Short mmCIF file of C-alpha atoms in Angstrom, two decimals:
data_model
loop_
_atom_site.label_atom_id
_atom_site.label_comp_id
_atom_site.label_asym_id
_atom_site.label_seq_id
_atom_site.Cartn_x
_atom_site.Cartn_y
_atom_site.Cartn_z
CA MET A 27 39.75 38.71 -4.45
CA GLU A 28 38.82 35.12 -5.09
CA VAL A 29 40.04 33.58 -8.30
CA GLU A 30 37.30 31.77 -10.21
CA HIS A 31 38.12 29.51 -13.11
CA ASP A 32 35.27 29.81 -15.62
CA ASP A 33 35.86 27.25 -18.34
CA GLN A 34 32.54 27.85 -20.08
CA GLU A 35 32.99 29.02 -23.64
CA ILE A 36 30.55 30.13 -26.28
CA ILE A 37 29.15 27.24 -28.26
CA GLN A 38 30.34 28.01 -31.76
CA ARG A 39 27.62 26.20 -33.71
CA VAL A 40 24.30 26.02 -31.91
CA ALA A 41 20.65 25.75 -32.91
CA ALA A 42 17.47 26.47 -30.96
CA LEU A 43 13.92 25.33 -31.67
CA ASP A 44 10.68 27.08 -30.74
CA ILE A 45 8.20 24.22 -31.09
CA GLY A 46 4.48 24.30 -31.75
CA LYS A 47 2.01 21.61 -32.69
CA ALA A 48 2.02 22.19 -36.46
CA GLU A 49 5.35 23.93 -37.04
CA LEU A 50 8.57 24.97 -35.38
CA VAL A 51 11.00 27.84 -35.79
CA CYS A 52 14.70 26.96 -35.90
CA CYS A 53 17.42 29.54 -35.28
CA VAL A 54 21.06 28.69 -36.06
CA ARG A 55 24.09 30.75 -34.98
CA ILE A 56 27.56 29.97 -36.33
CA PRO A 57 30.92 31.82 -36.45
CA GLY A 58 31.20 34.65 -38.97
CA PRO A 59 34.01 36.86 -40.26
CA GLY A 60 36.13 38.34 -37.54
CA ARG A 61 34.38 38.05 -34.20
CA ARG A 62 30.92 38.36 -35.67
CA ARG A 63 28.21 35.74 -35.57
CA LEU A 64 26.09 34.57 -38.49
CA GLN A 65 22.43 33.82 -37.82
CA GLU A 66 19.66 32.24 -39.86
CA VAL A 67 16.06 31.49 -38.92
CA ARG A 68 13.85 29.03 -40.77
CA THR A 69 10.38 27.61 -40.20
CA PHE A 70 9.67 23.89 -40.60
CA SER A 71 6.62 21.71 -40.37
CA THR A 72 6.55 19.15 -37.56
CA MET A 73 5.89 16.34 -40.05
CA THR A 74 8.62 13.71 -40.25
CA ARG A 75 9.88 14.59 -43.75
CA SER A 76 10.23 18.24 -42.79
CA LEU A 77 12.08 17.34 -39.59
CA LEU A 78 14.49 15.15 -41.58
CA ALA A 79 15.13 18.07 -43.94
CA MET A 80 15.87 20.27 -40.91
CA SER A 81 18.26 17.64 -39.57
CA ASP A 82 20.15 17.60 -42.88
CA TRP A 83 20.33 21.40 -42.85
CA LEU A 84 21.76 21.41 -39.33
CA ALA A 85 24.26 18.72 -40.28
CA ASP A 86 25.42 20.76 -43.31
CA LEU A 87 26.07 23.71 -40.96
CA ALA A 88 28.02 21.41 -38.59
CA VAL A 89 25.78 22.28 -35.65
CA THR A 90 26.95 20.56 -32.47
CA ARG A 91 24.16 21.35 -30.00
CA VAL A 92 20.40 21.69 -30.48
CA VAL A 93 18.34 23.24 -27.67
CA MET A 94 14.56 23.21 -27.32
CA GLU A 95 11.99 24.00 -24.64
CA SER A 96 9.78 21.29 -23.14
CA THR A 97 6.53 22.46 -24.75
CA SER A 98 3.77 20.00 -23.82
CA ASP A 99 4.51 16.73 -25.69
CA TYR A 100 5.35 18.54 -28.93
CA TRP A 101 9.08 18.42 -28.14
CA LYS A 102 9.26 14.64 -28.34
CA PRO A 103 9.28 14.08 -32.15
CA PRO A 104 12.08 16.61 -32.85
CA PHE A 105 14.07 15.46 -29.82
CA TYR A 106 13.87 11.77 -30.64
CA LEU A 107 14.77 12.41 -34.27
CA LEU A 108 17.76 14.62 -33.49
CA GLU A 109 19.21 12.95 -30.40
CA ASP A 110 21.27 10.39 -32.36
CA SER A 111 22.93 12.99 -34.59
CA PHE A 112 23.39 16.01 -32.31
CA GLU A 113 23.92 16.87 -28.67
CA THR A 114 20.26 17.55 -27.96
CA TRP A 115 19.20 19.50 -24.89
CA LEU A 116 15.72 19.82 -23.46
CA VAL A 117 15.47 22.84 -21.16
CA ASN A 118 12.91 24.08 -18.70
CA PRO A 119 10.88 27.03 -20.06
CA LYS A 120 11.27 28.72 -16.66
CA ASP A 121 15.01 28.96 -17.30
CA VAL A 122 14.37 30.93 -20.51
CA LYS A 123 12.46 33.90 -19.22
CA HIS A 124 10.90 36.38 -21.59
CA LEU A 125 12.42 39.82 -21.12
CA PRO A 126 9.98 42.68 -20.48
CA GLY A 127 9.81 45.24 -23.26
CA ARG A 128 10.78 42.79 -26.01
CA PRO A 129 8.16 41.75 -28.55
CA LYS A 130 7.23 38.09 -28.31
CA THR A 131 6.92 36.00 -31.46
CA ASP A 132 7.99 32.47 -32.33
CA ARG A 133 10.86 33.85 -34.39
CA LEU A 134 12.12 36.13 -31.61
CA ASP A 135 11.72 33.38 -29.04
CA ALA A 136 13.88 31.06 -31.14
CA VAL A 137 16.54 33.74 -31.53
CA TRP A 138 16.57 34.52 -27.81
CA LEU A 139 16.77 30.83 -26.90
CA CYS A 140 19.67 30.39 -29.31
CA LYS A 141 21.57 33.36 -27.85
CA VAL A 142 21.10 32.13 -24.30
CA ALA A 143 22.09 28.59 -25.29
CA GLU A 144 25.32 29.60 -27.05
CA ARG A 145 26.50 31.29 -23.86
CA GLN A 146 25.77 28.10 -21.88
CA MET A 147 23.36 29.82 -19.54
CA LEU A 148 20.97 26.85 -19.57
CA ARG A 149 20.88 23.44 -17.94
CA PRO A 150 19.64 20.35 -19.78
CA SER A 151 16.68 18.45 -18.40
CA PHE A 152 16.89 14.75 -17.72
CA VAL A 153 15.66 12.68 -20.68
CA PRO A 154 16.28 8.94 -20.21
CA PRO A 155 17.38 6.63 -23.04
CA GLU A 156 14.80 4.88 -25.20
CA PRO A 157 14.52 1.58 -23.22
CA ILE A 158 13.85 3.52 -20.04
CA ARG A 159 11.36 5.78 -21.85
CA MET A 160 9.43 2.73 -23.06
CA LEU A 161 9.38 1.33 -19.53
CA ARG A 162 8.27 4.72 -18.21
CA ASP A 163 5.34 4.79 -20.64
CA LEU A 164 4.17 1.41 -19.32
CA THR A 165 4.52 2.19 -15.61
CA ARG A 166 2.80 5.57 -15.98
CA TYR A 167 -0.02 4.07 -18.03
CA ARG A 168 -0.52 1.45 -15.34
CA VAL A 169 -0.92 4.20 -12.73
CA ASP A 170 -3.42 6.00 -14.95
CA LEU A 171 -5.42 2.79 -15.53
CA ILE A 172 -5.57 2.11 -11.79
CA ALA A 173 -6.79 5.67 -11.22
CA ALA A 174 -9.48 5.17 -13.87
CA ARG A 175 -10.58 1.90 -12.26
CA THR A 176 -10.72 3.53 -8.84
CA ALA A 177 -12.86 6.34 -10.25
CA GLU A 178 -15.22 3.79 -11.80
CA LYS A 179 -15.51 1.94 -8.49
CA GLN A 180 -16.42 5.22 -6.80
CA ARG A 181 -19.15 5.73 -9.40
CA VAL A 182 -20.56 2.30 -8.52
CA GLU A 183 -20.65 3.22 -4.84
CA LYS A 184 -22.42 6.51 -5.63
CA LEU A 185 -24.93 4.66 -7.80
CA LEU A 186 -25.74 2.24 -4.99
CA GLU A 187 -26.13 5.17 -2.61
CA ASP A 188 -28.58 6.73 -5.08
CA ALA A 189 -30.57 3.47 -5.00
CA GLN A 190 -30.47 3.46 -1.16
CA ILE A 191 -28.38 0.27 -1.17
CA LYS A 192 -26.04 0.80 1.80
CA VAL A 193 -23.87 -2.28 1.36
CA SER A 194 -20.68 -0.15 1.43
CA VAL A 195 -21.50 0.74 5.05
CA VAL A 196 -21.37 -2.92 6.05
CA ALA A 197 -18.67 -4.30 3.76
CA SER A 198 -15.21 -2.78 3.61
CA ASP A 199 -14.78 -3.94 0.00
CA ILE A 200 -17.91 -4.24 -2.11
CA PHE A 201 -15.88 -5.58 -5.06
CA GLY A 202 -14.85 -8.80 -3.36
CA VAL A 203 -16.37 -12.20 -4.12
CA SER A 204 -19.44 -11.57 -1.99
CA GLY A 205 -19.98 -8.01 -3.21
CA ARG A 206 -19.74 -8.93 -6.89
CA ALA A 207 -22.17 -11.82 -6.42
CA MET A 208 -24.68 -9.52 -4.72
CA MET A 209 -24.39 -6.86 -7.45
CA ALA A 210 -24.79 -9.53 -10.14
CA ALA A 211 -27.97 -10.69 -8.43
CA LEU A 212 -29.26 -7.11 -8.31
CA ILE A 213 -28.67 -6.76 -12.04
CA ALA A 214 -30.44 -10.08 -12.67
CA GLY A 215 -33.55 -8.80 -10.89
CA GLU A 216 -33.18 -10.09 -7.35
CA ARG A 217 -34.61 -7.60 -4.85
CA ASP A 218 -35.22 -9.74 -1.74
CA PRO A 219 -32.89 -8.52 1.06
CA ASP A 220 -32.76 -11.98 2.67
CA SER A 221 -31.69 -13.69 -0.55
CA LEU A 222 -29.08 -11.03 -1.22
CA ALA A 223 -27.70 -11.23 2.30
CA ASP A 224 -27.40 -15.03 2.05
CA MET A 225 -24.84 -14.60 -0.75
CA ALA A 226 -22.27 -13.41 1.78
CA ARG A 227 -19.14 -15.53 2.06
CA GLY A 228 -16.44 -15.84 4.68
CA ARG A 229 -16.44 -13.30 7.50
CA MET A 230 -19.22 -11.31 5.85
CA ARG A 231 -21.70 -14.02 6.94
CA ASN A 232 -21.34 -12.65 10.46
CA LYS A 233 -22.95 -9.43 9.18
CA SER A 234 -26.10 -11.01 7.76
CA THR A 235 -28.41 -8.85 9.86
CA GLN A 236 -26.76 -5.60 8.77
CA LEU A 237 -26.71 -6.78 5.15
CA ARG A 238 -30.46 -7.40 5.18
CA GLU A 239 -31.00 -3.83 6.34
CA ALA A 240 -28.50 -2.50 3.77
CA PHE A 241 -30.39 -4.07 0.82
CA VAL A 242 -33.70 -2.46 1.66
CA GLY A 243 -33.76 0.25 -1.00
CA ARG A 244 -35.20 1.32 -4.35
CA PHE A 245 -32.91 -0.37 -6.87
CA ASN A 246 -34.65 -0.42 -10.28
CA ASP A 247 -33.94 -1.20 -13.94
CA HIS A 248 -32.31 2.19 -14.49
CA HIS A 249 -29.75 1.45 -11.77
CA ALA A 250 -29.27 -2.08 -13.14
CA PHE A 251 -28.42 -0.74 -16.61
CA LEU A 252 -25.84 1.72 -15.27
CA LEU A 253 -24.37 -0.84 -12.87
CA THR A 254 -23.93 -3.32 -15.73
CA LYS A 255 -21.93 -0.82 -17.75
CA MET A 256 -19.84 0.25 -14.77
CA LEU A 257 -18.94 -3.31 -13.75
CA ALA A 258 -18.05 -4.17 -17.34
CA ARG A 259 -15.79 -1.12 -17.46
CA ILE A 260 -14.11 -2.16 -14.19
CA ASP A 261 -13.50 -5.68 -15.51
CA GLN A 262 -12.06 -4.32 -18.77
CA LEU A 263 -9.75 -1.97 -16.89
CA GLY A 264 -8.63 -4.87 -14.70
CA ALA A 265 -7.79 -6.90 -17.81
CA ASP A 266 -5.92 -3.95 -19.31
CA ILE A 267 -3.92 -3.51 -16.10
CA ALA A 268 -2.95 -7.17 -16.16
CA ASP A 269 -1.80 -6.87 -19.80
CA VAL A 270 0.26 -3.76 -19.03
CA GLU A 271 1.86 -5.46 -16.03
CA GLU A 272 2.76 -8.46 -18.18
CA ARG A 273 4.29 -6.18 -20.79
CA THR A 274 6.16 -4.30 -18.06
CA SER A 275 7.62 -7.55 -16.73
CA THR A 276 8.94 -8.31 -20.22
CA GLN A 277 10.34 -4.80 -20.67
CA ILE A 278 12.02 -4.79 -17.24
CA ALA A 279 13.72 -8.18 -17.77
CA PRO A 280 17.11 -6.68 -18.79
CA PHE A 281 17.07 -4.67 -15.56
CA ALA A 282 16.08 -7.55 -13.28
CA ALA A 283 19.28 -7.27 -11.23
CA ALA A 284 18.60 -3.58 -10.49
CA VAL A 285 15.00 -4.37 -9.53
CA ALA A 286 16.21 -7.06 -7.11
CA ARG A 287 18.67 -4.60 -5.53
CA LEU A 288 16.00 -1.97 -4.98
CA ASP A 289 13.59 -4.59 -3.66
CA GLU A 290 15.88 -4.99 -0.64
CA ILE A 291 15.07 -1.47 0.56
CA PRO A 292 12.32 -1.46 3.24
CA GLY A 293 9.02 -0.20 1.85
CA ILE A 294 9.92 -0.90 -1.80
CA GLY A 295 8.47 -3.89 -3.64
CA VAL A 296 8.91 -5.12 -7.18
CA THR A 297 6.27 -2.78 -8.63
CA ALA A 298 7.72 0.24 -6.83
CA ALA A 299 11.23 -0.71 -7.97
CA GLN A 300 10.05 -0.88 -11.58
CA THR A 301 8.48 2.57 -11.31
CA ILE A 302 11.60 4.08 -9.73
CA ILE A 303 13.87 2.69 -12.45
CA ALA A 304 11.46 3.99 -15.09
CA GLU A 305 11.58 7.49 -13.61
CA VAL A 306 15.25 7.93 -12.63
CA GLY A 307 16.92 5.46 -14.99
CA LEU A 308 20.00 3.37 -14.23
CA ASP A 309 22.79 5.81 -15.13
CA MET A 310 23.55 7.66 -11.92
CA THR A 311 26.37 9.60 -13.58
CA ARG A 312 23.59 11.95 -14.68
CA PHE A 313 23.37 12.91 -10.99
CA PRO A 314 26.92 13.58 -9.71
CA THR A 315 25.93 13.22 -6.05
CA PRO A 316 22.90 11.96 -4.09
CA ALA A 317 22.06 15.62 -3.40
CA HIS A 318 21.64 16.21 -7.13
CA LEU A 319 19.16 13.33 -7.35
CA THR A 320 17.12 14.45 -4.34
CA SER A 321 17.11 18.04 -5.57
CA TRP A 322 15.94 16.96 -9.06
CA ALA A 323 13.18 14.86 -7.50
CA LYS A 324 12.15 17.83 -5.30
CA PHE A 325 12.80 15.92 -2.09
CA ALA A 326 15.18 18.56 -0.74
CA PRO A 327 14.13 21.93 0.75
CA GLY A 328 14.58 24.95 -1.46
CA ILE A 329 16.78 27.86 -0.38
CA LYS A 330 15.45 31.41 -0.61
CA GLU A 331 17.40 34.21 1.03
CA SER A 332 17.29 37.95 0.59
CA ALA A 333 18.79 40.76 2.64
CA GLY A 334 20.35 38.21 4.97
CA ARG A 335 16.99 36.64 5.82
CA LYS A 336 15.74 33.25 4.81
CA LYS A 337 12.33 33.33 3.19
CA GLY A 338 9.68 30.71 2.63
CA ASN A 339 8.86 27.64 4.66
CA GLY A 340 11.50 25.35 3.21
CA ALA A 341 9.07 23.76 0.77
CA THR A 342 10.56 21.29 -1.69
CA GLY A 343 8.50 22.38 -4.70
CA HIS A 344 6.70 20.28 -7.29
CA GLY A 345 8.64 17.59 -9.09
CA ASN A 346 7.90 14.31 -10.81
CA HIS A 347 4.55 13.32 -9.29
CA TYR A 348 4.84 9.69 -10.45
CA LEU A 349 8.12 9.37 -8.57
CA ALA A 350 6.80 11.33 -5.60
CA ARG A 351 3.80 9.01 -5.36
CA VAL A 352 5.85 5.82 -5.21
CA LEU A 353 8.40 7.31 -2.79
CA GLY A 354 5.62 8.53 -0.50
CA GLU A 355 4.01 5.09 -0.45
CA ALA A 356 7.40 3.49 0.19
CA ALA A 357 8.09 5.89 3.08
CA VAL A 358 4.76 5.10 4.74
CA SER A 359 5.33 1.36 4.29
CA ALA A 360 8.86 1.65 5.68
CA GLY A 361 7.44 3.51 8.68
CA ARG A 362 5.68 0.31 9.74
CA THR A 363 8.88 -1.75 9.75
CA ASN A 364 11.41 -2.33 12.50
CA THR A 365 14.29 -0.88 10.48
CA PHE A 366 16.40 2.26 10.32
CA LEU A 367 13.99 3.90 7.88
CA GLY A 368 11.05 2.90 10.07
CA GLU A 369 12.64 4.43 13.16
CA ARG A 370 13.58 7.55 11.20
CA TYR A 371 9.98 7.95 10.06
CA ARG A 372 8.60 7.55 13.58
CA ARG A 373 11.12 9.95 15.16
CA ILE A 374 10.37 12.71 12.68
CA ALA A 375 6.62 12.09 12.69
CA ARG A 376 6.52 12.57 16.47
CA ARG A 377 8.33 15.88 16.32
CA ARG A 378 7.33 17.45 13.03
CA GLY A 379 4.36 15.52 11.67
CA LYS A 380 3.79 12.74 9.17
CA LYS A 381 4.08 14.88 6.03
CA ARG A 382 7.60 16.02 6.84
CA ALA A 383 8.48 12.48 7.87
CA ILE A 384 7.39 11.20 4.44
CA ILE A 385 9.61 13.76 2.68
CA ALA A 386 12.59 13.01 4.92
CA VAL A 387 12.32 9.24 4.57
CA GLY A 388 11.67 9.58 0.84
CA ARG A 389 14.89 11.55 0.56
CA SER A 390 16.76 8.85 2.51
CA ILE A 391 15.37 6.22 0.12
CA LEU A 392 16.59 8.25 -2.86
CA VAL A 393 20.09 8.44 -1.34
CA ILE A 394 20.09 4.65 -0.92
CA ILE A 395 18.87 4.23 -4.50
CA TRP A 396 21.67 6.45 -5.81
CA HIS A 397 24.31 4.31 -4.09
CA LEU A 398 22.76 0.97 -5.10
CA LEU A 399 22.34 1.92 -8.77
CA GLY A 400 25.55 3.91 -9.05
CA GLN A 401 27.79 1.34 -7.36
CA GLU A 402 26.88 -2.18 -8.40
CA ASN A 403 29.19 -3.81 -5.84
CA THR A 404 27.71 -1.87 -2.91
CA PRO A 405 25.36 -4.15 -0.93
CA PHE A 406 22.36 -2.81 0.94
CA HIS A 407 22.93 -2.75 4.67
CA ASP A 408 20.22 -1.73 7.10
CA LEU A 409 21.60 0.42 9.92
CA GLY A 410 18.98 -1.01 12.28
CA PRO A 411 16.27 0.58 14.43
CA ASP A 412 18.73 1.25 17.28
CA TYR A 413 20.99 3.42 15.10
CA TYR A 414 19.94 6.67 16.78
CA ASP A 415 19.82 5.30 20.34
CA ALA A 416 23.33 3.89 20.02
CA ARG A 417 24.64 7.36 19.17
CA VAL A 418 22.92 9.34 21.89
CA ASN A 419 25.24 11.16 24.30
CA LEU A 420 23.73 10.08 27.61
CA ASN A 421 25.45 12.80 29.62
CA ARG A 422 24.18 15.54 27.31
CA LYS A 423 20.69 14.06 27.33
CA MET A 424 20.75 13.97 31.12
CA ARG A 425 21.92 17.60 31.34
CA ASN A 426 19.15 18.70 28.99
CA HIS A 427 16.45 17.03 31.09
CA VAL A 428 17.87 18.51 34.29
CA ARG A 429 18.00 21.96 32.72
CA GLU A 430 14.36 21.71 31.62
CA LEU A 431 13.23 20.69 35.10
CA GLN A 432 15.21 23.52 36.67
CA HIS A 433 13.63 25.95 34.25
CA LEU A 434 10.23 24.78 35.53
CA GLY A 435 11.27 25.60 39.12
CA TYR A 436 12.45 22.25 40.44
CA ARG A 437 15.63 21.39 42.33
CA VAL A 438 16.96 18.18 40.79
CA THR A 439 19.05 15.59 42.59
CA LEU A 440 20.24 12.65 40.54
CA GLU A 441 20.69 9.30 42.20
CA PRO A 442 21.77 6.35 40.03
CA VAL A 443 19.75 3.16 40.31
CA ALA A 444 21.70 0.30 41.85
#
């Protein structure tokens, strides 16, 4: 028999919240006479005064831990209000499964969550401190604004296609200096293809003939009205993005040293470093090992085994899509460099495809991030593109090639080159 030391004890004074938009149900369990437990359930409004009254009630009962599920964004006000006074845990609803055969109400859900929490059968989710949360709001909003601007640009291209203006076939970017001048002329009433084509600047002047053909269409006042609104929306979004980036630069100033350290990693720039810090924070003690960080970010394959057989395709699952986006872009960018990460990307892409290479390199980047943020005195050192070649066993590689040729029916004689 294997001895297992289980140091987990029942939390003596614990509270659990079942949160809705307008109200929440709070269940408290504390020690009673003998070995019994006392339990009380109350309902509170989610307004600030009611939440403060709940906090005072919990403090009077000497509650040490408050647990709540991550229900939409409704968990944020109670969590932020209670986190300074109690050990506040946010848990994944999947970890608190509803038992079949038990009625389901808000009151019963709060009681069940409290019972599970007092036995320490739950794991807290990662909630960064307030400065990181503020930075996260800015970086995520920037991504959303860029997505909205991209969608508006696509609407412009569809509108021009509807008007039979095929300028997007000729120009790779219709929102450059030349493209914006041509669209402004269309809005102003210019319909002559020659005049519109003459507005081309730079290398686009070499495509004057194609541009003249592209502007032969049926652009009318209806298209001009819609194009005016769309371009104004694009310009406003561009201004908003610039304001958010300026605010982000101010917010990230206390973490400038960490940004500079992450900027040394191939594929990661200043903007990507800001996003990574906003998503994972700076305190790597929250993740005891690099494996914990990669598993939390869903950049490690899941393990499913039953009856001695492994199931599934080793998928990583769905994690933080803001973090996954920036790591994927960093992995692709690193794949174009002459570095260790670039060589790792190319090796895996040749054998297993680009998608698996992105996940693998993204995981390697997360491991590097864990060491750089967790150990301030650890400098970044690139292993170099020849890292794998320098560790190849030439004799084993030679035997493998000979064995493959023999399997194909050849007699192999090796003769070293002088």
